[in-house]
Amino acid sequence: MLLGRIHSIESMGLVDGPGIRTVVFLQGCRLRCRYCHNPDTWALSGEKEQLLAPAELVKKLIRFKPYYGKQGGVTFSGGEPLLQKEFLLETLKLCREAGIHTCLDTAGCGEGGYEEILNYTDLVLFDVKHYTREGYRAVTGQDPDEVLKFFAALEESGTPYWVRHVVVPHLTDGKEHLEGLEKYLSGRAQLQKVELLPYHVLGKSKYHSLGIPCPLERTEAMDPEVTAEWQERINRNLNLK
């Protein structure tokens, strides 16, 4: 039986896509982003994970459907949901049959074969770690080759998407960096919105409890007012909502 490894389910999410959403966090991620606030989702198999078949999960989602209204639905997050692509694809198909709007919150680091998944996804929340090869390595510890393949497939698919970018002091902040991000995203046909997420320190306690060194132990939280100003500017300059 095809089973998904579920880290957790948030029933009333308000910040992971439009409207009221159920957020399904899938287990497993290959990246080691310096600012990650969910290190407990890294392992492909977690101690507290739930094993659910696609039909079981969608049955749960249907119960929440009255709360979704016209804009809400389900968001598949992680970890990296593309690492469980067979489970994800089957669940997306069942959501389409049930009339549930779907978001895919991803960094684009799967194993290829994205076309069919994108065909059954209503909106992608694309987590752009960095827009240069060197910067991507500095943030994630890996090369961006797979991400570039995903981005090409996303644009080819015609699926609308939002870009999300975490703004971290001394890592992904500052005028030069954010102007570079704006330039990188210019002219993207299906891009609907850019969300700049201010780095916060709430994840540090997870590193401590797991006995993992926190890469940004001494980094302070990003000023959300500064992030909001840049977000408004970038969306305005790109003629987005």
Tab-separated table of C-alpha atoms in Angstrom:
chain	number	residue	atom	x	y	z
A	1	MET	CA	0.000	0.000	0.000
A	2	LEU	CA	1.205	3.495	-0.872
A	3	LEU	CA	1.739	5.382	2.395
A	4	GLY	CA	2.875	8.907	3.081
A	5	ARG	CA	5.164	9.803	5.959
A	6	ILE	CA	3.433	12.734	7.665
A	7	HIS	CA	5.315	14.800	10.235
A	8	SER	CA	2.234	16.749	11.383
A	9	ILE	CA	-1.023	18.329	10.220
A	10	GLU	CA	-2.102	21.888	11.015
A	11	SER	CA	-5.858	22.175	10.644
A	12	MET	CA	-6.313	25.961	10.457
A	13	GLY	CA	-3.285	27.485	8.725
A	14	LEU	CA	-3.543	31.156	7.756
A	15	VAL	CA	-0.089	31.947	6.303
A	16	ASP	CA	0.617	29.114	3.849
A	17	GLY	CA	-1.369	30.151	0.818
A	18	PRO	CA	-4.690	31.906	0.290
A	19	GLY	CA	-7.558	31.612	2.756
A	20	ILE	CA	-7.917	29.091	5.559
A	21	ARG	CA	-5.869	25.986	4.849
A	22	THR	CA	-4.988	22.600	6.212
A	23	VAL	CA	-1.191	22.348	6.142
A	24	VAL	CA	0.241	18.852	5.754
A	25	PHE	CA	3.920	18.677	6.713
A	26	LEU	CA	5.632	15.731	5.024
A	27	GLN	CA	8.711	14.125	6.496
A	28	GLY	CA	12.143	14.395	4.869
A	29	CYS	CA	14.421	17.084	3.431
A	30	ARG	CA	17.870	16.942	1.817
A	31	LEU	CA	18.706	20.606	2.312
A	32	ARG	CA	20.339	21.925	5.452
A	33	CYS	CA	19.387	25.573	5.258
A	34	ARG	CA	21.193	27.637	7.846
A	35	TYR	CA	17.935	29.279	8.942
A	36	CYS	CA	15.737	26.152	8.926
A	37	HIS	CA	13.220	26.198	11.776
A	38	ASN	CA	12.033	22.595	11.278
A	39	PRO	CA	15.139	20.387	11.722
A	40	ASP	CA	12.827	17.699	13.101
A	41	THR	CA	11.531	17.154	9.532
A	42	TRP	CA	14.949	16.442	7.968
A	43	ALA	CA	14.995	12.660	8.395
A	44	LEU	CA	13.020	10.676	5.812
A	45	SER	CA	11.579	8.687	8.691
A	46	GLY	CA	10.613	10.395	11.942
A	47	GLU	CA	9.929	8.955	15.383
A	48	LYS	CA	6.508	10.597	15.676
A	49	GLU	CA	5.431	10.384	12.029
A	50	GLN	CA	2.006	9.254	10.893
A	51	LEU	CA	1.724	6.767	8.047
A	52	LEU	CA	-1.323	7.552	5.939
A	53	ALA	CA	-2.631	6.351	2.587
A	54	PRO	CA	-3.722	9.096	0.159
A	55	ALA	CA	-7.399	8.210	0.566
A	56	GLU	CA	-7.098	8.355	4.364
A	57	LEU	CA	-5.555	11.809	4.228
A	58	VAL	CA	-8.091	13.175	1.763
A	59	LYS	CA	-10.904	11.818	3.935
A	60	LYS	CA	-9.530	14.001	6.745
A	61	LEU	CA	-9.286	17.012	4.415
A	62	ILE	CA	-12.880	16.645	3.278
A	63	ARG	CA	-14.004	17.053	6.891
A	64	PHE	CA	-12.311	20.479	6.951
A	65	LYS	CA	-13.752	21.522	3.600
A	66	PRO	CA	-16.585	23.671	5.075
A	67	TYR	CA	-13.954	25.966	6.629
A	68	TYR	CA	-12.058	26.563	3.396
A	69	GLY	CA	-14.598	28.870	1.772
A	70	LYS	CA	-13.853	30.062	-1.756
A	71	GLN	CA	-10.104	30.628	-1.291
A	72	GLY	CA	-8.874	27.999	1.156
A	73	GLY	CA	-7.775	24.404	0.759
A	74	VAL	CA	-4.773	22.235	1.548
A	75	THR	CA	-1.058	23.067	1.451
A	76	PHE	CA	1.544	20.301	1.245
A	77	SER	CA	4.707	21.399	2.999
A	78	GLY	CA	7.590	19.817	4.849
A	79	GLY	CA	10.363	18.968	4.925
A	80	GLU	CA	10.311	18.695	1.158
A	81	PRO	CA	7.058	17.193	-0.160
A	82	LEU	CA	8.597	16.375	-3.556
A	83	LEU	CA	10.667	13.630	-1.894
A	84	GLN	CA	7.424	11.638	-1.552
A	85	LYS	CA	6.259	12.277	-5.099
A	86	GLU	CA	4.192	9.089	-5.616
A	87	PHE	CA	2.195	9.725	-2.463
A	88	LEU	CA	1.937	13.437	-3.254
A	89	LEU	CA	0.703	12.852	-6.802
A	90	GLU	CA	-1.996	10.369	-5.775
A	91	THR	CA	-3.181	12.706	-3.001
A	92	LEU	CA	-3.286	15.683	-5.378
A	93	LYS	CA	-5.411	13.690	-7.814
A	94	LEU	CA	-7.873	12.771	-5.068
A	95	CYS	CA	-8.016	16.397	-3.921
A	96	ARG	CA	-8.850	17.468	-7.468
A	97	GLU	CA	-11.689	14.920	-7.550
A	98	ALA	CA	-12.953	16.217	-4.190
A	99	GLY	CA	-12.853	19.858	-5.309
A	100	ILE	CA	-10.165	20.851	-2.789
A	101	HIS	CA	-7.785	23.654	-3.791
A	102	THR	CA	-4.148	22.535	-3.525
A	103	CYS	CA	-0.911	24.398	-2.776
A	104	LEU	CA	2.553	22.897	-2.964
A	105	ASP	CA	5.044	24.588	-0.618
A	106	THR	CA	8.399	23.475	-1.969
A	107	ALA	CA	12.053	24.369	-2.386
A	108	GLY	CA	12.068	22.388	-5.641
A	109	CYS	CA	14.471	19.720	-4.383
A	110	GLY	CA	12.910	16.446	-5.419
A	111	GLU	CA	13.944	13.703	-7.798
A	112	GLY	CA	12.574	14.947	-11.115
A	113	GLY	CA	9.296	13.947	-12.748
A	114	TYR	CA	7.599	17.198	-11.755
A	115	GLU	CA	5.308	17.667	-14.743
A	116	GLU	CA	2.378	15.510	-13.624
A	117	ILE	CA	2.547	16.798	-10.050
A	118	LEU	CA	2.388	20.394	-11.298
A	119	ASN	CA	-0.535	19.479	-13.552
A	120	TYR	CA	-2.572	18.584	-10.455
A	121	THR	CA	-1.379	21.527	-8.330
A	122	ASP	CA	-3.437	24.729	-8.237
A	123	LEU	CA	-0.756	26.987	-6.741
A	124	VAL	CA	2.942	26.592	-5.933
A	125	LEU	CA	4.617	28.377	-3.030
A	126	PHE	CA	8.188	28.314	-4.311
A	127	ASP	CA	10.806	28.818	-1.607
A	128	VAL	CA	13.695	30.540	-3.388
A	129	LYS	CA	16.695	30.066	-1.113
A	130	HIS	CA	19.016	32.242	-3.194
A	131	TYR	CA	19.311	33.339	-6.805
A	132	THR	CA	23.059	32.789	-7.346
A	133	ARG	CA	24.904	29.485	-7.319
A	134	GLU	CA	27.374	30.695	-4.694
A	135	GLY	CA	24.646	32.132	-2.499
A	136	TYR	CA	22.579	28.965	-2.773
A	137	ARG	CA	25.534	26.890	-1.598
A	138	ALA	CA	26.129	29.281	1.301
A	139	VAL	CA	22.497	28.968	2.461
A	140	THR	CA	21.812	25.260	1.835
A	141	GLY	CA	25.187	23.544	1.555
A	142	GLN	CA	24.228	22.145	-1.854
A	143	ASP	CA	24.291	23.057	-5.547
A	144	PRO	CA	21.077	24.411	-7.124
A	145	ASP	CA	20.994	22.149	-10.209
A	146	GLU	CA	17.848	20.241	-9.199
A	147	VAL	CA	16.107	23.452	-8.181
A	148	LEU	CA	16.782	24.972	-11.586
A	149	LYS	CA	15.215	21.897	-13.223
A	150	PHE	CA	12.144	22.322	-11.043
A	151	PHE	CA	11.899	26.048	-11.795
A	152	ALA	CA	12.055	25.328	-15.539
A	153	ALA	CA	9.321	22.687	-15.191
A	154	LEU	CA	7.215	25.094	-13.126
A	155	GLU	CA	7.374	27.821	-15.743
A	156	GLU	CA	6.734	25.317	-18.529
A	157	SER	CA	3.659	23.967	-16.708
A	158	GLY	CA	1.793	27.261	-16.597
A	159	THR	CA	0.940	26.665	-12.917
A	160	PRO	CA	0.664	29.971	-11.011
A	161	TYR	CA	3.100	30.467	-8.175
A	162	TRP	CA	4.191	32.736	-5.355
A	163	VAL	CA	7.840	33.147	-4.471
A	164	ARG	CA	8.824	33.061	-0.815
A	165	HIS	CA	12.249	34.188	0.351
A	166	VAL	CA	13.534	34.193	3.924
A	167	VAL	CA	15.384	37.416	4.760
A	168	VAL	CA	18.192	36.744	7.234
A	169	PRO	CA	20.485	39.445	8.679
A	170	HIS	CA	23.939	39.338	7.044
A	171	LEU	CA	22.924	36.397	4.821
A	172	THR	CA	19.990	37.275	2.558
A	173	ASP	CA	19.280	40.905	3.439
A	174	GLY	CA	20.444	44.319	2.285
A	175	LYS	CA	19.815	46.545	-0.713
A	176	GLU	CA	22.151	44.777	-3.134
A	177	HIS	CA	20.776	41.311	-2.368
A	178	LEU	CA	17.094	42.258	-2.529
A	179	GLU	CA	17.519	44.281	-5.698
A	180	GLY	CA	19.206	41.216	-7.173
A	181	LEU	CA	16.235	39.066	-6.168
A	182	GLU	CA	13.885	41.525	-7.855
A	183	LYS	CA	15.943	41.397	-11.052
A	184	TYR	CA	16.037	37.591	-10.961
A	185	LEU	CA	12.233	37.418	-10.770
A	186	SER	CA	11.530	40.066	-13.396
A	187	GLY	CA	9.474	38.891	-16.369
A	188	ARG	CA	8.266	35.625	-14.815
A	189	ALA	CA	4.886	35.042	-16.459
A	190	GLN	CA	3.107	32.906	-13.823
A	191	LEU	CA	4.516	34.711	-10.780
A	192	GLN	CA	1.637	36.215	-8.793
A	193	LYS	CA	3.263	37.438	-5.604
A	194	VAL	CA	6.568	37.726	-3.735
A	195	GLU	CA	6.535	37.096	0.012
A	196	LEU	CA	9.583	38.109	2.041
A	197	LEU	CA	9.643	36.185	5.309
A	198	PRO	CA	11.606	37.803	8.155
A	199	TYR	CA	13.956	35.382	9.885
A	200	HIS	CA	12.842	34.542	13.422
A	201	VAL	CA	14.590	32.722	16.244
A	202	LEU	CA	11.739	30.432	17.309
A	203	GLY	CA	13.414	27.374	15.806
A	204	LYS	CA	16.527	27.579	17.985
A	205	SER	CA	14.895	25.603	20.772
A	206	LYS	CA	14.343	22.683	18.384
A	207	TYR	CA	18.060	22.502	17.632
A	208	HIS	CA	18.818	22.528	21.344
A	209	SER	CA	16.284	19.779	22.108
A	210	LEU	CA	17.610	17.622	19.243
A	211	GLY	CA	21.226	18.190	20.257
A	212	ILE	CA	22.060	19.759	16.866
A	213	PRO	CA	24.276	22.857	16.605
A	214	CYS	CA	22.240	25.858	15.448
A	215	PRO	CA	24.079	27.506	12.505
A	216	LEU	CA	22.630	30.940	13.338
A	217	GLU	CA	22.908	30.710	17.114
A	218	ARG	CA	24.091	34.321	17.400
A	219	THR	CA	21.925	35.806	14.630
A	220	GLU	CA	19.126	38.107	15.737
A	221	ALA	CA	15.645	38.155	14.242
A	222	MET	CA	15.026	40.223	11.106
A	223	ASP	CA	13.102	43.470	11.504
A	224	PRO	CA	9.661	42.686	9.996
A	225	GLU	CA	9.022	46.342	9.144
A	226	VAL	CA	12.102	46.441	6.921
A	227	THR	CA	11.047	43.188	5.270
A	228	ALA	CA	7.521	44.502	4.687
A	229	GLU	CA	8.873	47.644	2.996
A	230	TRP	CA	11.014	45.627	0.614
A	231	GLN	CA	8.169	43.212	-0.096
A	232	GLU	CA	5.862	46.074	-1.065
A	233	ARG	CA	8.566	47.613	-3.242
A	234	ILE	CA	9.421	44.407	-5.090
A	235	ASN	CA	5.783	43.521	-5.763
A	236	ARG	CA	5.117	47.041	-6.981
A	237	ASN	CA	8.145	47.115	-9.272
A	238	LEU	CA	7.243	43.707	-10.718
A	239	ASN	CA	3.602	44.785	-11.197
A	240	LEU	CA	2.330	42.045	-8.912
A	241	LYS	CA	-0.547	42.082	-6.431
